[in-house]
PDB file of C-alpha atoms in Angstrom:
ATOM      1  CA  MET A  25       5.010 -66.202 -71.771  1.00 78.00           C
ATOM      2  CA  CYS A  26       5.890 -61.720 -72.226  1.00 85.00           C
ATOM      3  CA  ASN A  27       3.404 -60.975 -69.424  1.00 86.00           C
ATOM      4  CA  ARG A  28       5.806 -63.430 -67.468  1.00 88.00           C
ATOM      5  CA  ILE A  29       7.848 -61.351 -68.193  1.00 92.00           C
ATOM      6  CA  ALA A  30       7.312 -57.606 -67.508  1.00 90.00           C
ATOM      7  CA  ALA A  31       6.027 -58.971 -64.220  1.00 91.00           C
ATOM      8  CA  GLU A  32      10.202 -60.435 -63.479  1.00 93.00           C
ATOM      9  CA  ILE A  33      10.989 -57.295 -65.007  1.00 94.00           C
ATOM     10  CA  LEU A  34       8.041 -54.970 -63.276  1.00 94.00           C
ATOM     11  CA  THR A  35       8.505 -56.712 -59.189  1.00 96.00           C
ATOM     12  CA  PRO A  36      10.810 -59.422 -58.864  1.00 96.00           C
ATOM     13  CA  ARG A  37       9.945 -62.830 -57.849  1.00 96.00           C
ATOM     14  CA  LYS A  38      13.196 -62.396 -54.888  1.00 97.00           C
ATOM     15  CA  GLN A  39      12.863 -58.537 -54.218  1.00 96.00           C
ATOM     16  CA  PHE A  40       8.389 -59.033 -54.086  1.00 96.00           C
ATOM     17  CA  LEU A  41       9.069 -61.500 -51.050  1.00 96.00           C
ATOM     18  CA  LYS A  42      11.328 -59.811 -49.823  1.00 95.00           C
ATOM     19  CA  SER A  43       8.974 -57.114 -49.515  1.00 94.00           C
ATOM     20  CA  TRP A  44       6.183 -58.028 -48.893  1.00 95.00           C
ATOM     21  CA  ASN A  45       7.567 -60.489 -46.132  1.00 93.00           C
ATOM     22  CA  GLU A  46       8.654 -56.587 -44.610  1.00 91.00           C
ATOM     23  CA  THR A  47       4.624 -56.216 -44.354  1.00 83.00           C
ATOM     24  CA  LYS A  48       3.006 -57.658 -41.225  1.00 78.00           C
ATOM     25  CA  MET A  49      -0.501 -57.230 -43.708  1.00 84.00           C
ATOM     26  CA  PRO A  50      -0.006 -56.704 -46.897  1.00 83.00           C
ATOM     27  CA  ASP A  51       0.081 -53.366 -47.518  1.00 89.00           C
ATOM     28  CA  PHE A  52      -0.493 -53.163 -52.318  1.00 92.00           C
ATOM     29  CA  THR A  53      -0.255 -49.095 -51.543  1.00 91.00           C
ATOM     30  CA  GLN A  54       2.580 -49.287 -50.372  1.00 92.00           C
ATOM     31  CA  LEU A  55       4.330 -52.459 -52.576  1.00 94.00           C
ATOM     32  CA  SER A  56       3.032 -49.828 -55.402  1.00 92.00           C
ATOM     33  CA  LYS A  57       5.164 -46.713 -54.594  1.00 92.00           C
ATOM     34  CA  TYR A  58       8.037 -49.085 -53.957  1.00 93.00           C
ATOM     35  CA  PHE A  59       7.241 -51.432 -57.232  1.00 94.00           C
ATOM     36  CA  ASN A  60       6.209 -48.377 -59.087  1.00 93.00           C
ATOM     37  CA  VAL A  61       3.450 -50.054 -60.691  1.00 93.00           C
ATOM     38  CA  SER A  62       0.167 -49.915 -60.271  1.00 92.00           C
ATOM     39  CA  GLN A  63      -2.307 -51.578 -57.452  1.00 93.00           C
ATOM     40  CA  LEU A  64      -3.817 -54.011 -59.816  1.00 94.00           C
ATOM     41  CA  VAL A  65      -0.414 -55.312 -60.750  1.00 95.00           C
ATOM     42  CA  ILE A  66       0.620 -56.050 -57.126  1.00 95.00           C
ATOM     43  CA  ALA A  67      -1.709 -57.523 -57.150  1.00 95.00           C
ATOM     44  CA  ARG A  68      -2.009 -60.002 -59.617  1.00 96.00           C
ATOM     45  CA  ARG A  69       2.186 -60.513 -58.679  1.00 96.00           C
ATOM     46  CA  ALA A  70       0.611 -61.722 -55.017  1.00 96.00           C
ATOM     47  CA  PHE A  71      -1.863 -63.996 -57.167  1.00 96.00           C
ATOM     48  CA  ASP A  72       0.627 -65.791 -59.236  1.00 96.00           C
ATOM     49  CA  LEU A  73       3.176 -66.417 -56.255  1.00 96.00           C
ATOM     50  CA  GLY A  74       0.289 -68.195 -54.518  1.00 96.00           C
ATOM     51  CA  LYS A  75       0.483 -64.922 -51.991  1.00 96.00           C
ATOM     52  CA  ILE A  76      -3.556 -64.281 -51.906  1.00 96.00           C
ATOM     53  CA  ASN A  77      -6.537 -66.439 -52.910  1.00 96.00           C
ATOM     54  CA  TRP A  78      -8.566 -65.175 -56.167  1.00 97.00           C
ATOM     55  CA  GLN A  79     -11.373 -63.767 -54.351  1.00 96.00           C
ATOM     56  CA  THR A  80      -9.009 -61.068 -52.914  1.00 94.00           C
ATOM     57  CA  TYR A  81      -7.669 -60.125 -56.445  1.00 95.00           C
ATOM     58  CA  GLN A  82     -10.858 -59.928 -57.280  1.00 96.00           C
ATOM     59  CA  ASP A  83     -11.486 -57.303 -55.325  1.00 94.00           C
ATOM     60  CA  ILE A  84      -8.900 -55.259 -55.970  1.00 93.00           C
ATOM     61  CA  ALA A  85      -9.195 -55.944 -59.830  1.00 93.00           C
ATOM     62  CA  GLU A  86     -12.594 -54.439 -59.084  1.00 93.00           C
ATOM     63  CA  LYS A  87     -11.910 -51.225 -57.584  1.00 90.00           C
ATOM     64  CA  SER A  88      -8.623 -50.559 -59.666  1.00 86.00           C
ATOM     65  CA  LYS A  89     -11.745 -50.943 -62.261  1.00 86.00           C
ATOM     66  CA  ALA A  90     -14.238 -48.380 -60.272  1.00 83.00           C
ATOM     67  CA  ARG A  91     -11.058 -46.089 -59.650  1.00 78.00           C
ATOM     68  CA  LYS A  92     -10.591 -45.877 -63.553  1.00 74.00           C
ATOM     69  CA  ALA A  93     -13.900 -44.862 -63.873  1.00 71.00           C
ATOM     70  CA  ALA A  94     -14.275 -42.701 -61.316  1.00 69.00           C
ATOM     71  CA  GLY A  95     -11.722 -40.324 -63.445  1.00 69.00           C
ATOM     72  CA  GLY A  96      -8.771 -38.732 -63.156  1.00 70.00           C
ATOM     73  CA  GLY A  97      -7.824 -35.394 -61.528  1.00 75.00           C
ATOM     74  CA  ASP A  98      -7.846 -31.834 -62.001  1.00 80.00           C
ATOM     75  CA  ALA A  99      -6.534 -30.631 -65.199  1.00 84.00           C
ATOM     76  CA  TYR A 100      -5.977 -27.200 -63.554  1.00 86.00           C
ATOM     77  CA  ARG A 101      -3.523 -28.852 -61.170  1.00 85.00           C
ATOM     78  CA  ASN A 102      -2.013 -30.433 -63.892  1.00 86.00           C
ATOM     79  CA  TYR A 103      -0.882 -28.188 -66.439  1.00 88.00           C
ATOM     80  CA  PRO A 104       1.567 -25.912 -64.087  1.00 89.00           C
ATOM     81  CA  ILE A 105       3.468 -29.727 -63.204  1.00 86.00           C
ATOM     82  CA  ARG A 106       3.799 -30.766 -66.574  1.00 87.00           C
ATOM     83  CA  ASN A 107       5.392 -27.589 -68.104  1.00 88.00           C
ATOM     84  CA  SER A 108       7.302 -26.988 -64.525  1.00 90.00           C
ATOM     85  CA  LYS A 109       5.123 -24.545 -62.123  1.00 90.00           C
ATOM     86  CA  ARG A 110       8.237 -22.033 -63.046  1.00 93.00           C
ATOM     87  CA  PHE A 111       6.783 -21.970 -66.978  1.00 93.00           C
ATOM     88  CA  THR A 112       3.457 -22.160 -66.464  1.00 94.00           C
ATOM     89  CA  LYS A 113       3.119 -18.568 -63.545  1.00 92.00           C
ATOM     90  CA  THR A 114       5.653 -16.549 -65.853  1.00 94.00           C
ATOM     91  CA  ILE A 115       4.377 -16.859 -68.885  1.00 94.00           C
ATOM     92  CA  VAL A 116       0.637 -16.730 -67.821  1.00 94.00           C
ATOM     93  CA  THR A 117       2.104 -13.909 -65.220  1.00 93.00           C
ATOM     94  CA  GLN A 118       3.144 -12.290 -69.031  1.00 94.00           C
ATOM     95  CA  ALA A 119       0.010 -13.023 -71.160  1.00 93.00           C
ATOM     96  CA  MET A 120      -2.824 -11.479 -68.980  1.00 93.00           C
ATOM     97  CA  SER A 121      -0.061  -8.640 -68.574  1.00 94.00           C
ATOM     98  CA  GLY A 122      -0.407  -7.803 -72.459  1.00 94.00           C
ATOM     99  CA  HIS A 123       2.778  -8.676 -72.905  1.00 95.00           C
ATOM    100  CA  THR A 124       2.767 -11.748 -74.278  1.00 94.00           C
ATOM    101  CA  MET A 125      -0.036 -12.851 -76.711  1.00 95.00           C
ATOM    102  CA  LEU A 126      -2.935 -15.129 -75.157  1.00 94.00           C
ATOM    103  CA  ARG A 127      -2.448 -17.409 -77.951  1.00 94.00           C
ATOM    104  CA  GLU A 128       1.529 -18.074 -78.161  1.00 95.00           C
ATOM    105  CA  VAL A 129       1.441 -18.477 -74.531  1.00 93.00           C
ATOM    106  CA  ALA A 130      -1.245 -21.235 -75.287  1.00 93.00           C
ATOM    107  CA  SER A 131       0.657 -22.271 -78.013  1.00 94.00           C
ATOM    108  CA  LEU A 132       3.313 -22.805 -75.250  1.00 93.00           C
ATOM    109  CA  LEU A 133       1.470 -25.021 -72.651  1.00 93.00           C
ATOM    110  CA  ASN A 134      -0.552 -26.507 -75.553  1.00 92.00           C
ATOM    111  CA  VAL A 135      -3.579 -25.204 -73.855  1.00 93.00           C
ATOM    112  CA  LYS A 136      -5.992 -23.003 -75.597  1.00 94.00           C
ATOM    113  CA  PRO A 137      -6.273 -18.955 -75.000  1.00 94.00           C
ATOM    114  CA  ASP A 138      -9.826 -19.841 -72.928  1.00 94.00           C
ATOM    115  CA  THR A 139      -8.147 -22.691 -70.381  1.00 93.00           C
ATOM    116  CA  VAL A 140      -5.011 -19.948 -70.061  1.00 93.00           C
ATOM    117  CA  MET A 141      -7.479 -17.023 -69.156  1.00 93.00           C
ATOM    118  CA  GLU A 142      -9.068 -19.559 -66.131  1.00 93.00           C
ATOM    119  CA  LEU A 143      -5.716 -20.572 -65.218  1.00 92.00           C
ATOM    120  CA  SER A 144      -4.287 -17.483 -64.407  1.00 91.00           C
ATOM    121  CA  LYS A 145      -7.683 -17.384 -61.972  1.00 91.00           C
ATOM    122  CA  ARG A 146      -6.977 -20.520 -60.601  1.00 89.00           C
ATOM    123  CA  LEU A 147      -2.977 -19.233 -60.017  1.00 85.00           C
ATOM    124  CA  SER A 148      -4.691 -15.980 -58.528  1.00 80.00           C
ATOM    125  CA  LEU A 149      -2.725 -14.071 -60.958  1.00 61.00           C
ATOM    126  CA  ARG A 150      -5.781 -11.611 -61.706  1.00 48.00           C
TER     127      ARG A 150
END
């Protein structure tokens, strides 16, 4: 019951079917971006609504599992996004110039001081 309610909230039936029918070929990537959910959620909704068969759903589930097992992205690329690019660059620059203590910058970014040093290299601040 909870899964059906969640599915209806995340991918409303009427809107899902409209979006599904507007695409010539099922585009799980496009639909997942439109509804802001994973491709697996789109596949499950499509299966529940009779738009794909069980094997197609299983194939997408396996691909999703493989992507998840492959790991995440580059953490050093995520720090500036998580903390804002301007803020990250400014305080890392301050640390590298000696105006702010390295451990204080690390605390502000919620990372270790060694990570601040590596981040400065990756941001080409040294």
